[in-house]
Amino acid sequence: MVHKIEYKDRNCEIDCYLPEGSGPDKNASEELRQMTALEETLERLRAVPDFFQGGKPRIEKIVLTPDFHKGAGIPIGTVMMTKGFAVPQAMGNDINCGMRFYTTDLSEEKIREKLPELTRKIRHIFFEGGRQIPMTGRQRQALFRYGLEGLLETSRDGGKSGLWRYFQPDIQEKWLSRTVFGGSLKAEYTEGLEDFIGSYDQPSYDDQIGTIGGGNHFLEVQRVAEIYDGQTANAWNIKKGAVAVMLHTGSLTIGHHSGLLNRKICQGIYPAGMTHPENKIYPIPENGAAGDAWNRFWSASGNAANFGFANRLFLGFMIQDVFTDVLGECEMDLLYDAPHNYIWKKQIAGEAYYIHRKGACCAGGCAEMTGTEFAYYGEPVMIPGSMGSSSYLLRGLGSPDCLWSASHGAGRKKSRGDAIKGNYEAFRQFMEKFHIITPIDPERADLKGRADILKKWEEAIRAEAPYAYKDIDEVIAVHTTHDMAAPVARMEPIFTVKS
């Protein structure tokens, strides 16, 4: 049975899909209640002539996914469908934070045998300036405006220097169909990104592309531990015992730039003299007062989303370079790349709606995947557990009740601050069992006496340790119970890379 949340002072009902016996914590519930004050903002704006045009704007539905927990203004795991307007904050600032999943022909035995060498090479490429991703201003502009299609068209600028040697146009073109939106969102503008784009013809390096980012972002090399759906697994080339690569990251500072710009755009069209929303959540109308602001909003969002797709692409090249250098030539084939922080435009019965996902995967079924190679199985859904625990690959079942959505992870049960405190024995056991590669090597001789550095390193790992998160198996069970998505395979970590 679906848990319903209603607030007496709000005109909305929320479907809450949570593990059995648990409800949203007080902080997340209060944040959600404050978010729904958006209804009051809409009511005030409806009274302003010409602010909205073409029908009454409304929140159609709100759904909470099983990993629901407190965020920053809008909780993680919130899915909201609206009509007549969009809400930039409802996709978060890390626009197009998402997942990317590869199958490989590598063996776990070979990886474990070479783990010390792999670790050194990973630190060099990921954290010590060894990425080598030169790009011209023309390439960056094409990336921001046209996404992966833009990179495909300008890839010759990179030649075969650095990681561009792994960019094979025929493969990249095929992978567009395995990426949500084709990895390519058209953007009319590149507002505020001129300095980052740089000289049009000259190649240069930046410190963003090919970056994992902090928090719960990671790159993980995994072993397929169990297969639940043999037919789908076979079609997706998922084999028990095989090695897979899962990536979780987003648009980093580009996303934060776009999020800030979107907030300014929304505030700029807000009626003069009207009290601003106390919750600081602003809608932007698809018609009426928005004018060019609507195009600027979608361009800023598209710039960040396109960068997020490219960031995950190059992180894939980086781990492929590590494998090639240490283990020899290997095959890495993309299964899927999907955002869990974005706004989807959806046509229902000939009318346009906007599905906002903040920390929630798209989980389309066979009907939604018509015309793709996933039409017979449903959309691949990647749900990682906490660091060191199992991750799952599922297939979407296209549930309209769940707004075609699923979790994007296990979901926190402890804040980062609380997770850092105590749990010393659990942390010790965790560190003995799992191999984590970070910028800091705690075994370095010159760090042995640096208690300050080692303390910060340990706290960063404690904040993301398994005991800080919900049980991933319970989260997956909710998806099965409510026909959100069906498990295909379970993966276990071989090693995890975190900033």
PDB file of N, CA, C and O in Angstrom, residues 265-326:
ATOM      1  N   ILE A 265      17.241  34.375 -13.300  1.00  0.00           N
ATOM      2  CA  ILE A 265      16.253  34.540 -14.365  1.00  0.00           C
ATOM      3  C   ILE A 265      14.843  34.543 -13.776  1.00  0.00           C
ATOM      4  O   ILE A 265      14.007  35.392 -14.122  1.00  0.00           O
ATOM      5  N   CYS A 266      14.581  33.584 -12.885  1.00  0.00           N
ATOM      6  CA  CYS A 266      13.246  33.494 -12.264  1.00  0.00           C
ATOM      7  C   CYS A 266      12.945  34.718 -11.405  1.00  0.00           C
ATOM      8  O   CYS A 266      11.825  35.253 -11.432  1.00  0.00           O
ATOM      9  N   GLN A 267      13.927  35.163 -10.659  1.00  0.00           N
ATOM     10  CA  GLN A 267      13.720  36.344  -9.820  1.00  0.00           C
ATOM     11  C   GLN A 267      13.527  37.595 -10.673  1.00  0.00           C
ATOM     12  O   GLN A 267      12.774  38.498 -10.304  1.00  0.00           O
ATOM     13  N   GLY A 268      14.173  37.622 -11.844  1.00  0.00           N
ATOM     14  CA  GLY A 268      14.081  38.773 -12.718  1.00  0.00           C
ATOM     15  C   GLY A 268      12.705  38.989 -13.321  1.00  0.00           C
ATOM     16  O   GLY A 268      12.337  40.125 -13.647  1.00  0.00           O
ATOM     17  N   ILE A 269      11.937  37.914 -13.494  1.00  0.00           N
ATOM     18  CA  ILE A 269      10.593  38.057 -14.077  1.00  0.00           C
ATOM     19  C   ILE A 269       9.507  38.055 -12.997  1.00  0.00           C
ATOM     20  O   ILE A 269       8.322  38.161 -13.306  1.00  0.00           O
ATOM     21  N   TYR A 270       9.930  37.916 -11.732  1.00  0.00           N
ATOM     22  CA  TYR A 270       8.934  37.901 -10.650  1.00  0.00           C
ATOM     23  C   TYR A 270       8.310  39.288 -10.530  1.00  0.00           C
ATOM     24  O   TYR A 270       9.026  40.301 -10.583  1.00  0.00           O
ATOM     25  N   PRO A 271       6.996  39.367 -10.388  1.00  0.00           N
ATOM     26  CA  PRO A 271       6.313  40.675 -10.383  1.00  0.00           C
ATOM     27  C   PRO A 271       6.871  41.633  -9.331  1.00  0.00           C
ATOM     28  O   PRO A 271       7.019  41.281  -8.157  1.00  0.00           O
ATOM     29  N   ALA A 272       7.170  42.847  -9.767  1.00  0.00           N
ATOM     30  CA  ALA A 272       7.686  43.872  -8.856  1.00  0.00           C
ATOM     31  C   ALA A 272       6.643  44.201  -7.796  1.00  0.00           C
ATOM     32  O   ALA A 272       5.453  44.284  -8.080  1.00  0.00           O
ATOM     33  N   GLY A 273       7.102  44.343  -6.585  1.00  0.00           N
ATOM     34  CA  GLY A 273       6.204  44.707  -5.495  1.00  0.00           C
ATOM     35  C   GLY A 273       5.545  43.528  -4.816  1.00  0.00           C
ATOM     36  O   GLY A 273       4.952  43.685  -3.746  1.00  0.00           O
ATOM     37  N   MET A 274       5.614  42.349  -5.420  1.00  0.00           N
ATOM     38  CA  MET A 274       5.007  41.163  -4.801  1.00  0.00           C
ATOM     39  C   MET A 274       6.015  40.504  -3.859  1.00  0.00           C
ATOM     40  O   MET A 274       7.210  40.416  -4.168  1.00  0.00           O
ATOM     41  N   THR A 275       5.530  40.052  -2.729  1.00  0.00           N
ATOM     42  CA  THR A 275       6.398  39.381  -1.759  1.00  0.00           C
ATOM     43  C   THR A 275       6.999  38.127  -2.370  1.00  0.00           C
ATOM     44  O   THR A 275       6.282  37.298  -2.946  1.00  0.00           O
ATOM     45  N   HIS A 276       8.288  37.996  -2.246  1.00  0.00           N
ATOM     46  CA  HIS A 276       8.972  36.828  -2.811  1.00  0.00           C
ATOM     47  C   HIS A 276       8.693  35.589  -1.956  1.00  0.00           C
ATOM     48  O   HIS A 276       8.436  35.698  -0.751  1.00  0.00           O
ATOM     49  N   PRO A 277       8.738  34.401  -2.574  1.00  0.00           N
ATOM     50  CA  PRO A 277       8.442  33.169  -1.823  1.00  0.00           C
ATOM     51  C   PRO A 277       9.377  32.992  -0.633  1.00  0.00           C
ATOM     52  O   PRO A 277      10.597  33.137  -0.763  1.00  0.00           O
ATOM     53  N   GLU A 278       8.796  32.665   0.500  1.00  0.00           N
ATOM     54  CA  GLU A 278       9.603  32.448   1.696  1.00  0.00           C
ATOM     55  C   GLU A 278      10.527  31.252   1.532  1.00  0.00           C
ATOM     56  O   GLU A 278      11.637  31.226   2.064  1.00  0.00           O
ATOM     57  N   ASN A 279      10.064  30.252   0.778  1.00  0.00           N
ATOM     58  CA  ASN A 279      10.893  29.056   0.572  1.00  0.00           C
ATOM     59  C   ASN A 279      11.927  29.253  -0.546  1.00  0.00           C
ATOM     60  O   ASN A 279      12.694  28.336  -0.850  1.00  0.00           O
ATOM     61  N   LYS A 280      11.902  30.426  -1.209  1.00  0.00           N
ATOM     62  CA  LYS A 280      12.860  30.782  -2.260  1.00  0.00           C
ATOM     63  C   LYS A 280      12.785  29.847  -3.462  1.00  0.00           C
ATOM     64  O   LYS A 280      13.768  29.667  -4.191  1.00  0.00           O
ATOM     65  N   ILE A 281      11.612  29.248  -3.667  1.00  0.00           N
ATOM     66  CA  ILE A 281      11.386  28.373  -4.820  1.00  0.00           C
ATOM     67  C   ILE A 281      10.509  29.121  -5.814  1.00  0.00           C
ATOM     68  O   ILE A 281       9.379  29.501  -5.496  1.00  0.00           O
ATOM     69  N   TYR A 282      11.054  29.327  -7.016  1.00  0.00           N
ATOM     70  CA  TYR A 282      10.392  30.155  -8.021  1.00  0.00           C
ATOM     71  C   TYR A 282       9.971  29.318  -9.232  1.00  0.00           C
ATOM     72  O   TYR A 282      10.773  28.543  -9.766  1.00  0.00           O
ATOM     73  N   PRO A 283       8.732  29.529  -9.706  1.00  0.00           N
ATOM     74  CA  PRO A 283       8.317  28.898 -10.964  1.00  0.00           C
ATOM     75  C   PRO A 283       8.685  29.792 -12.142  1.00  0.00           C
ATOM     76  O   PRO A 283       8.834  31.012 -11.993  1.00  0.00           O
ATOM     77  N   ILE A 284       8.831  29.197 -13.309  1.00  0.00           N
ATOM     78  CA  ILE A 284       9.019  29.970 -14.531  1.00  0.00           C
ATOM     79  C   ILE A 284       7.944  29.522 -15.531  1.00  0.00           C
ATOM     80  O   ILE A 284       7.843  28.324 -15.833  1.00  0.00           O
ATOM     81  N   PRO A 285       7.085  30.427 -16.014  1.00  0.00           N
ATOM     82  CA  PRO A 285       5.976  30.043 -16.887  1.00  0.00           C
ATOM     83  C   PRO A 285       6.446  29.739 -18.301  1.00  0.00           C
ATOM     84  O   PRO A 285       7.378  30.379 -18.804  1.00  0.00           O
ATOM     85  N   GLU A 286       5.798  28.752 -18.934  1.00  0.00           N
ATOM     86  CA  GLU A 286       6.193  28.412 -20.301  1.00  0.00           C
ATOM     87  C   GLU A 286       5.723  29.462 -21.300  1.00  0.00           C
ATOM     88  O   GLU A 286       6.228  29.546 -22.414  1.00  0.00           O
ATOM     89  N   ASN A 287       4.727  30.256 -20.923  1.00  0.00           N
ATOM     90  CA  ASN A 287       4.245  31.350 -21.755  1.00  0.00           C
ATOM     91  C   ASN A 287       4.097  32.582 -20.878  1.00  0.00           C
ATOM     92  O   ASN A 287       4.385  32.554 -19.682  1.00  0.00           O
ATOM     93  N   GLY A 288       3.642  33.663 -21.443  1.00  0.00           N
ATOM     94  CA  GLY A 288       3.336  34.836 -20.633  1.00  0.00           C
ATOM     95  C   GLY A 288       4.564  35.635 -20.279  1.00  0.00           C
ATOM     96  O   GLY A 288       5.343  36.037 -21.149  1.00  0.00           O
ATOM     97  N   ALA A 289       4.785  35.835 -18.985  1.00  0.00           N
ATOM     98  CA  ALA A 289       5.816  36.761 -18.526  1.00  0.00           C
ATOM     99  C   ALA A 289       7.230  36.302 -18.857  1.00  0.00           C
ATOM    100  O   ALA A 289       8.161  37.106 -18.873  1.00  0.00           O
ATOM    101  N   ALA A 290       7.412  35.020 -19.107  1.00  0.00           N
ATOM    102  CA  ALA A 290       8.768  34.503 -19.284  1.00  0.00           C
ATOM    103  C   ALA A 290       9.464  35.123 -20.490  1.00  0.00           C
ATOM    104  O   ALA A 290      10.612  35.533 -20.414  1.00  0.00           O
ATOM    105  N   GLY A 291       8.771  35.190 -21.631  1.00  0.00           N
ATOM    106  CA  GLY A 291       9.400  35.717 -22.829  1.00  0.00           C
ATOM    107  C   GLY A 291      10.695  34.987 -23.123  1.00  0.00           C
ATOM    108  O   GLY A 291      10.752  33.754 -23.118  1.00  0.00           O
ATOM    109  N   ASP A 292      11.782  35.745 -23.339  1.00  0.00           N
ATOM    110  CA  ASP A 292      13.073  35.133 -23.632  1.00  0.00           C
ATOM    111  C   ASP A 292      13.656  34.434 -22.412  1.00  0.00           C
ATOM    112  O   ASP A 292      14.573  33.621 -22.541  1.00  0.00           O
ATOM    113  N   ALA A 293      13.128  34.738 -21.227  1.00  0.00           N
ATOM    114  CA  ALA A 293      13.625  34.074 -20.012  1.00  0.00           C
ATOM    115  C   ALA A 293      13.438  32.562 -20.106  1.00  0.00           C
ATOM    116  O   ALA A 293      14.268  31.802 -19.595  1.00  0.00           O
ATOM    117  N   TRP A 294      12.362  32.126 -20.736  1.00  0.00           N
ATOM    118  CA  TRP A 294      12.106  30.686 -20.914  1.00  0.00           C
ATOM    119  C   TRP A 294      13.225  30.036 -21.719  1.00  0.00           C
ATOM    120  O   TRP A 294      13.731  28.968 -21.361  1.00  0.00           O
ATOM    121  N   ASN A 295      13.642  30.694 -22.819  1.00  0.00           N
ATOM    122  CA  ASN A 295      14.733  30.155 -23.639  1.00  0.00           C
ATOM    123  C   ASN A 295      16.061  30.214 -22.894  1.00  0.00           C
ATOM    124  O   ASN A 295      16.887  29.297 -23.005  1.00  0.00           O
ATOM    125  N   ARG A 296      16.270  31.287 -22.144  1.00  0.00           N
ATOM    126  CA  ARG A 296      17.509  31.402 -21.374  1.00  0.00           C
ATOM    127  C   ARG A 296      17.592  30.289 -20.325  1.00  0.00           C
ATOM    128  O   ARG A 296      18.653  29.694 -20.116  1.00  0.00           O
ATOM    129  N   PHE A 297      16.456  30.003 -19.681  1.00  0.00           N
ATOM    130  CA  PHE A 297      16.401  28.935 -18.671  1.00  0.00           C
ATOM    131  C   PHE A 297      16.743  27.584 -19.280  1.00  0.00           C
ATOM    132  O   PHE A 297      17.580  26.838 -18.742  1.00  0.00           O
ATOM    133  N   TRP A 298      16.130  27.248 -20.415  1.00  0.00           N
ATOM    134  CA  TRP A 298      16.412  25.953 -21.022  1.00  0.00           C
ATOM    135  C   TRP A 298      17.830  25.884 -21.574  1.00  0.00           C
ATOM    136  O   TRP A 298      18.463  24.822 -21.555  1.00  0.00           O
ATOM    137  N   SER A 299      18.357  27.021 -22.050  1.00  0.00           N
ATOM    138  CA  SER A 299      19.741  27.034 -22.531  1.00  0.00           C
ATOM    139  C   SER A 299      20.718  26.800 -21.386  1.00  0.00           C
ATOM    140  O   SER A 299      21.651  25.987 -21.497  1.00  0.00           O
ATOM    141  N   ALA A 300      20.515  27.509 -20.282  1.00  0.00           N
ATOM    142  CA  ALA A 300      21.404  27.330 -19.124  1.00  0.00           C
ATOM    143  C   ALA A 300      21.353  25.895 -18.617  1.00  0.00           C
ATOM    144  O   ALA A 300      22.382  25.291 -18.292  1.00  0.00           O
ATOM    145  N   SER A 301      20.145  25.335 -18.559  1.00  0.00           N
ATOM    146  CA  SER A 301      19.981  23.952 -18.102  1.00  0.00           C
ATOM    147  C   SER A 301      20.628  22.988 -19.088  1.00  0.00           C
ATOM    148  O   SER A 301      21.293  22.015 -18.683  1.00  0.00           O
ATOM    149  N   GLY A 302      20.444  23.255 -20.396  1.00  0.00           N
ATOM    150  CA  GLY A 302      21.038  22.405 -21.425  1.00  0.00           C
ATOM    151  C   GLY A 302      22.549  22.471 -21.419  1.00  0.00           C
ATOM    152  O   GLY A 302      23.229  21.449 -21.594  1.00  0.00           O
ATOM    153  N   ASN A 303      23.120  23.659 -21.217  1.00  0.00           N
ATOM    154  CA  ASN A 303      24.579  23.790 -21.125  1.00  0.00           C
ATOM    155  C   ASN A 303      25.138  22.854 -20.060  1.00  0.00           C
ATOM    156  O   ASN A 303      26.105  22.116 -20.302  1.00  0.00           O
ATOM    157  N   ALA A 304      24.534  22.895 -18.864  1.00  0.00           N
ATOM    158  CA  ALA A 304      25.016  22.073 -17.752  1.00  0.00           C
ATOM    159  C   ALA A 304      24.796  20.593 -18.011  1.00  0.00           C
ATOM    160  O   ALA A 304      25.676  19.762 -17.740  1.00  0.00           O
ATOM    161  N   ALA A 305      23.614  20.246 -18.537  1.00  0.00           N
ATOM    162  CA  ALA A 305      23.322  18.837 -18.805  1.00  0.00           C
ATOM    163  C   ALA A 305      24.281  18.270 -19.847  1.00  0.00           C
ATOM    164  O   ALA A 305      24.794  17.154 -19.702  1.00  0.00           O
ATOM    165  N   ASN A 306      24.546  19.036 -20.897  1.00  0.00           N
ATOM    166  CA  ASN A 306      25.472  18.582 -21.931  1.00  0.00           C
ATOM    167  C   ASN A 306      26.867  18.354 -21.354  1.00  0.00           C
ATOM    168  O   ASN A 306      27.555  17.390 -21.698  1.00  0.00           O
ATOM    169  N   PHE A 307      27.277  19.259 -20.464  1.00  0.00           N
ATOM    170  CA  PHE A 307      28.579  19.095 -19.829  1.00  0.00           C
ATOM    171  C   PHE A 307      28.602  17.829 -18.963  1.00  0.00           C
ATOM    172  O   PHE A 307      29.593  17.098 -18.934  1.00  0.00           O
ATOM    173  N   GLY A 308      27.498  17.553 -18.257  1.00  0.00           N
ATOM    174  CA  GLY A 308      27.430  16.351 -17.431  1.00  0.00           C
ATOM    175  C   GLY A 308      27.594  15.080 -18.244  1.00  0.00           C
ATOM    176  O   GLY A 308      28.303  14.149 -17.833  1.00  0.00           O
ATOM    177  N   PHE A 309      26.954  15.025 -19.425  1.00  0.00           N
ATOM    178  CA  PHE A 309      27.100  13.853 -20.293  1.00  0.00           C
ATOM    179  C   PHE A 309      28.563  13.687 -20.715  1.00  0.00           C
ATOM    180  O   PHE A 309      29.104  12.579 -20.705  1.00  0.00           O
ATOM    181  N   ALA A 310      29.199  14.799 -21.109  1.00  0.00           N
ATOM    182  CA  ALA A 310      30.592  14.735 -21.560  1.00  0.00           C
ATOM    183  C   ALA A 310      31.527  14.381 -20.411  1.00  0.00           C
ATOM    184  O   ALA A 310      32.508  13.646 -20.604  1.00  0.00           O
ATOM    185  N   ASN A 311      31.233  14.888 -19.226  1.00  0.00           N
ATOM    186  CA  ASN A 311      32.065  14.573 -18.062  1.00  0.00           C
ATOM    187  C   ASN A 311      32.088  13.070 -17.809  1.00  0.00           C
ATOM    188  O   ASN A 311      33.152  12.475 -17.591  1.00  0.00           O
ATOM    189  N   ARG A 312      30.926  12.438 -17.855  1.00  0.00           N
ATOM    190  CA  ARG A 312      30.874  10.982 -17.638  1.00  0.00           C
ATOM    191  C   ARG A 312      31.555  10.228 -18.785  1.00  0.00           C
ATOM    192  O   ARG A 312      32.207   9.197 -18.563  1.00  0.00           O
ATOM    193  N   LEU A 313      31.411  10.733 -20.009  1.00  0.00           N
ATOM    194  CA  LEU A 313      32.075  10.102 -21.153  1.00  0.00           C
ATOM    195  C   LEU A 313      33.590  10.065 -20.938  1.00  0.00           C
ATOM    196  O   LEU A 313      34.229   9.016 -21.100  1.00  0.00           O
ATOM    197  N   PHE A 314      34.175  11.206 -20.552  1.00  0.00           N
ATOM    198  CA  PHE A 314      35.634  11.254 -20.401  1.00  0.00           C
ATOM    199  C   PHE A 314      36.110  10.499 -19.171  1.00  0.00           C
ATOM    200  O   PHE A 314      37.219   9.947 -19.170  1.00  0.00           O
ATOM    201  N   LEU A 315      35.304  10.430 -18.124  1.00  0.00           N
ATOM    202  CA  LEU A 315      35.673   9.583 -16.990  1.00  0.00           C
ATOM    203  C   LEU A 315      35.758   8.124 -17.428  1.00  0.00           C
ATOM    204  O   LEU A 315      36.619   7.366 -16.954  1.00  0.00           O
ATOM    205  N   GLY A 316      34.879   7.734 -18.337  1.00  0.00           N
ATOM    206  CA  GLY A 316      34.952   6.385 -18.902  1.00  0.00           C
ATOM    207  C   GLY A 316      36.252   6.179 -19.668  1.00  0.00           C
ATOM    208  O   GLY A 316      36.895   5.125 -19.555  1.00  0.00           O
ATOM    209  N   PHE A 317      36.652   7.182 -20.453  1.00  0.00           N
ATOM    210  CA  PHE A 317      37.925   7.094 -21.170  1.00  0.00           C
ATOM    211  C   PHE A 317      39.098   7.006 -20.195  1.00  0.00           C
ATOM    212  O   PHE A 317      40.089   6.323 -20.453  1.00  0.00           O
ATOM    213  N   MET A 318      38.985   7.716 -19.077  1.00  0.00           N
ATOM    214  CA  MET A 318      40.077   7.716 -18.095  1.00  0.00           C
ATOM    215  C   MET A 318      40.291   6.346 -17.490  1.00  0.00           C
ATOM    216  O   MET A 318      41.433   5.869 -17.368  1.00  0.00           O
ATOM    217  N   ILE A 319      39.207   5.654 -17.114  1.00  0.00           N
ATOM    218  CA  ILE A 319      39.389   4.319 -16.536  1.00  0.00           C
ATOM    219  C   ILE A 319      39.796   3.327 -17.619  1.00  0.00           C
ATOM    220  O   ILE A 319      40.564   2.389 -17.365  1.00  0.00           O
ATOM    221  N   GLN A 320      39.357   3.557 -18.859  1.00  0.00           N
ATOM    222  CA  GLN A 320      39.796   2.702 -19.961  1.00  0.00           C
ATOM    223  C   GLN A 320      41.297   2.862 -20.185  1.00  0.00           C
ATOM    224  O   GLN A 320      42.006   1.890 -20.457  1.00  0.00           O
ATOM    225  N   ASP A 321      41.802   4.090 -20.051  1.00  0.00           N
ATOM    226  CA  ASP A 321      43.234   4.335 -20.196  1.00  0.00           C
ATOM    227  C   ASP A 321      44.026   3.628 -19.098  1.00  0.00           C
ATOM    228  O   ASP A 321      45.095   3.073 -19.353  1.00  0.00           O
ATOM    229  N   VAL A 322      43.480   3.642 -17.872  1.00  0.00           N
ATOM    230  CA  VAL A 322      44.118   2.930 -16.761  1.00  0.00           C
ATOM    231  C   VAL A 322      44.201   1.437 -17.073  1.00  0.00           C
ATOM    232  O   VAL A 322      45.262   0.807 -16.951  1.00  0.00           O
ATOM    233  N   PHE A 323      43.071   0.860 -17.473  1.00  0.00           N
ATOM    234  CA  PHE A 323      43.037  -0.569 -17.786  1.00  0.00           C
ATOM    235  C   PHE A 323      44.012  -0.912 -18.914  1.00  0.00           C
ATOM    236  O   PHE A 323      44.746  -1.902 -18.854  1.00  0.00           O
ATOM    237  N   THR A 324      44.012  -0.100 -19.964  1.00  0.00           N
ATOM    238  CA  THR A 324      44.850  -0.370 -21.133  1.00  0.00           C
ATOM    239  C   THR A 324      46.327  -0.324 -20.761  1.00  0.00           C
ATOM    240  O   THR A 324      47.118  -1.165 -21.198  1.00  0.00           O
ATOM    241  N   ASP A 325      46.695   0.656 -19.952  1.00  0.00           N
ATOM    242  CA  ASP A 325      48.098   0.818 -19.565  1.00  0.00           C
ATOM    243  C   ASP A 325      48.584  -0.317 -18.671  1.00  0.00           C
ATOM    244  O   ASP A 325      49.715  -0.793 -18.820  1.00  0.00           O
ATOM    245  N   VAL A 326      47.730  -0.779 -17.755  1.00  0.00           N
ATOM    246  CA  VAL A 326      48.152  -1.788 -16.778  1.00  0.00           C
ATOM    247  C   VAL A 326      47.815  -3.216 -17.221  1.00  0.00           C
ATOM    248  O   VAL A 326      48.608  -4.142 -17.008  1.00  0.00           O
TER     249      VAL A 326
END
